Coordinates of N, CA and C in Angstrom, one line a residue:
M176 N -9.0 -31.2 60.8 CA -8.6 -32.5 61.7 C -10.0 -33.4 61.9
P177 N -11.3 -33.0 61.6 CA -12.5 -33.7 61.9 C -12.9 -34.9 60.8
V178 N -12.0 -34.3 59.5 CA -12.0 -35.1 58.5 C -11.4 -36.4 58.6
L179 N -10.2 -36.4 59.0 CA -9.3 -37.1 59.2 C -9.7 -38.3 60.2
E180 N -10.4 -37.7 61.3 CA -11.3 -38.5 62.2 C -12.5 -39.4 61.9
L181 N -12.9 -38.8 60.9 CA -14.4 -39.3 60.2 C -13.6 -40.4 59.6
I182 N -12.7 -40.1 58.8 CA -12.2 -41.4 57.7 C -11.6 -42.5 58.8
L183 N -11.1 -42.1 59.7 CA -10.5 -43.3 60.8 C -11.6 -43.9 61.3
K184 N -12.7 -43.4 61.4 CA -13.9 -44.0 61.9 C -14.2 -45.0 61.3
N185 N -14.6 -44.7 60.1 CA -15.2 -45.2 59.1 C -14.5 -46.4 58.5
L186 N -13.1 -46.4 58.8 CA -12.4 -47.6 58.2 C -12.6 -48.7 59.4
C187 N -12.6 -48.3 60.5 CA -12.9 -49.4 61.5 C -14.2 -50.0 61.7
Q188 N -15.2 -49.6 60.6 CA -16.3 -50.1 60.7 C -16.5 -51.3 59.9
P189 N -17.2 -52.3 60.4 CA -17.6 -53.4 59.4 C -18.3 -53.0 58.1
V190 N -18.0 -53.4 56.9 CA -18.6 -53.2 55.8 C -20.0 -54.1 55.5
G191 N -20.0 -55.3 55.9 CA -20.5 -56.4 55.5 C -20.3 -57.9 56.0
S192 N -21.3 -58.7 56.0 CA -20.9 -60.0 56.3 C -19.6 -60.7 55.5
V193 N -19.1 -61.3 56.2 CA -17.5 -61.6 55.7 C -17.9 -63.3 55.9
T194 N -17.9 -64.1 54.7 CA -17.9 -65.5 54.9 C -16.5 -66.2 54.5
P195 N -16.4 -67.4 55.3 CA -15.1 -67.6 55.1 C -15.0 -68.2 53.9
A196 N -14.0 -68.4 53.1 CA -13.7 -69.1 51.8 C -13.8 -70.8 52.1
E197 N -14.1 -71.7 51.4 CA -13.8 -72.9 51.2 C -12.4 -73.1 51.0
T198 N -12.1 -74.3 52.2 CA -10.7 -74.7 52.2 C -10.6 -76.1 51.7
T199 N -9.2 -76.5 51.3 CA -9.0 -77.7 50.6 C -7.7 -78.3 51.6
K200 N -7.6 -79.5 51.9 CA -6.4 -79.8 52.4 C -5.4 -80.5 51.7
V201 N -4.6 -80.0 51.8 CA -3.3 -80.3 51.1 C -2.3 -80.8 52.1
L202 N -1.5 -82.1 51.3 CA -0.6 -82.8 52.0 C 0.8 -82.1 52.6
E203 N 1.2 -82.3 53.7 CA 2.4 -81.2 53.8 C 3.6 -82.0 52.9
P204 N 4.7 -81.0 53.0 CA 5.5 -81.5 51.9 C 6.5 -82.8 52.3
A205 N 6.5 -82.9 53.5 CA 7.2 -84.2 53.9 C 6.6 -85.5 53.7
T206 N 5.2 -85.1 53.7 CA 4.3 -86.7 53.1 C 4.3 -86.9 51.9
L207 N 4.3 -85.6 51.1 CA 4.8 -86.1 49.7 C 5.9 -86.3 49.4
A208 N 6.9 -86.0 49.9 CA 8.4 -86.6 49.8 C 8.3 -88.0 50.3
G209 N 7.7 -88.4 51.0 CA 7.7 -90.1 52.0 C 7.1 -90.9 50.8
L210 N 5.6 -90.2 50.0 CA 5.4 -90.6 49.1 C 6.3 -91.1 47.8
G211 N 6.8 -89.9 47.9 CA 7.5 -90.1 46.4 C 8.9 -91.2 46.6
L212 N 9.3 -91.2 47.7 CA 10.7 -91.9 47.9 C 10.0 -93.7 48.0
V213 N 8.8 -93.9 48.7 CA 8.0 -94.9 48.4 C 7.8 -95.6 47.0
A214 N 7.2 -94.6 46.4 CA 7.3 -95.1 44.9 C 8.4 -95.2 44.1
G215 N 9.3 -94.4 44.3 CA 10.9 -94.9 43.6 C 11.2 -96.3 44.7
A216 N 11.1 -96.6 45.4 CA 11.7 -97.9 45.9 C 10.9 -98.9 45.3
L217 N 9.4 -98.8 45.4 CA 8.6 -99.6 44.4 C 9.3 -99.8 42.9
A218 N 9.4 -98.9 42.4 CA 10.0 -98.8 40.9 C 11.2 -99.9 40.8
T219 N 12.3 -99.0 41.7 CA 13.2 -100.0 41.8 C 13.5 -101.2 42.1
S220 N 12.5 -101.5 42.8 CA 12.3 -103.3 43.2 C 11.8 -103.8 42.0
R221 N 10.7 -103.3 41.1 CA 10.3 -104.3 40.2 C 11.6 -104.4 39.2
R222 N 12.0 -103.2 39.0 CA 13.1 -103.4 37.7 C 14.0 -104.3 38.3
R223 N 14.5 -104.3 39.1 CA 15.5 -105.3 39.7 C 14.9 -107.0 39.7
K224 N 13.7 -106.7 40.0 CA 13.0 -108.1 39.8 C 12.9 -108.7 38.4
A225 N 12.5 -107.5 37.5 CA 12.3 -107.9 36.2 C 13.6 -108.3 35.5
S226 N 14.9 -107.5 35.9 CA 16.0 -107.7 35.2 C 16.5 -109.0 35.4
Q227 N 16.1 -109.5 36.9 CA 16.9 -110.8 37.1 C 16.1 -112.2 36.5
N228 N 15.0 -111.8 36.4 CA 14.1 -112.8 35.6 C 14.4 -113.1 33.9
A229 N 15.0 -111.9 33.5 CA 15.2 -111.9 31.9 C 16.2 -112.8 31.6

């Protein structure tokens, strides 16, 4: 039993200093979907204007 207590006590001790990893900002899926819809609408609008002028 003392060995188990020693192991459990050592598991709870901090090993060293932990530095947080660098984070990068990522757009939310709804934002990406909105940007995709806007880009698609612009492309469709330009195609319609181009076909009317031709």
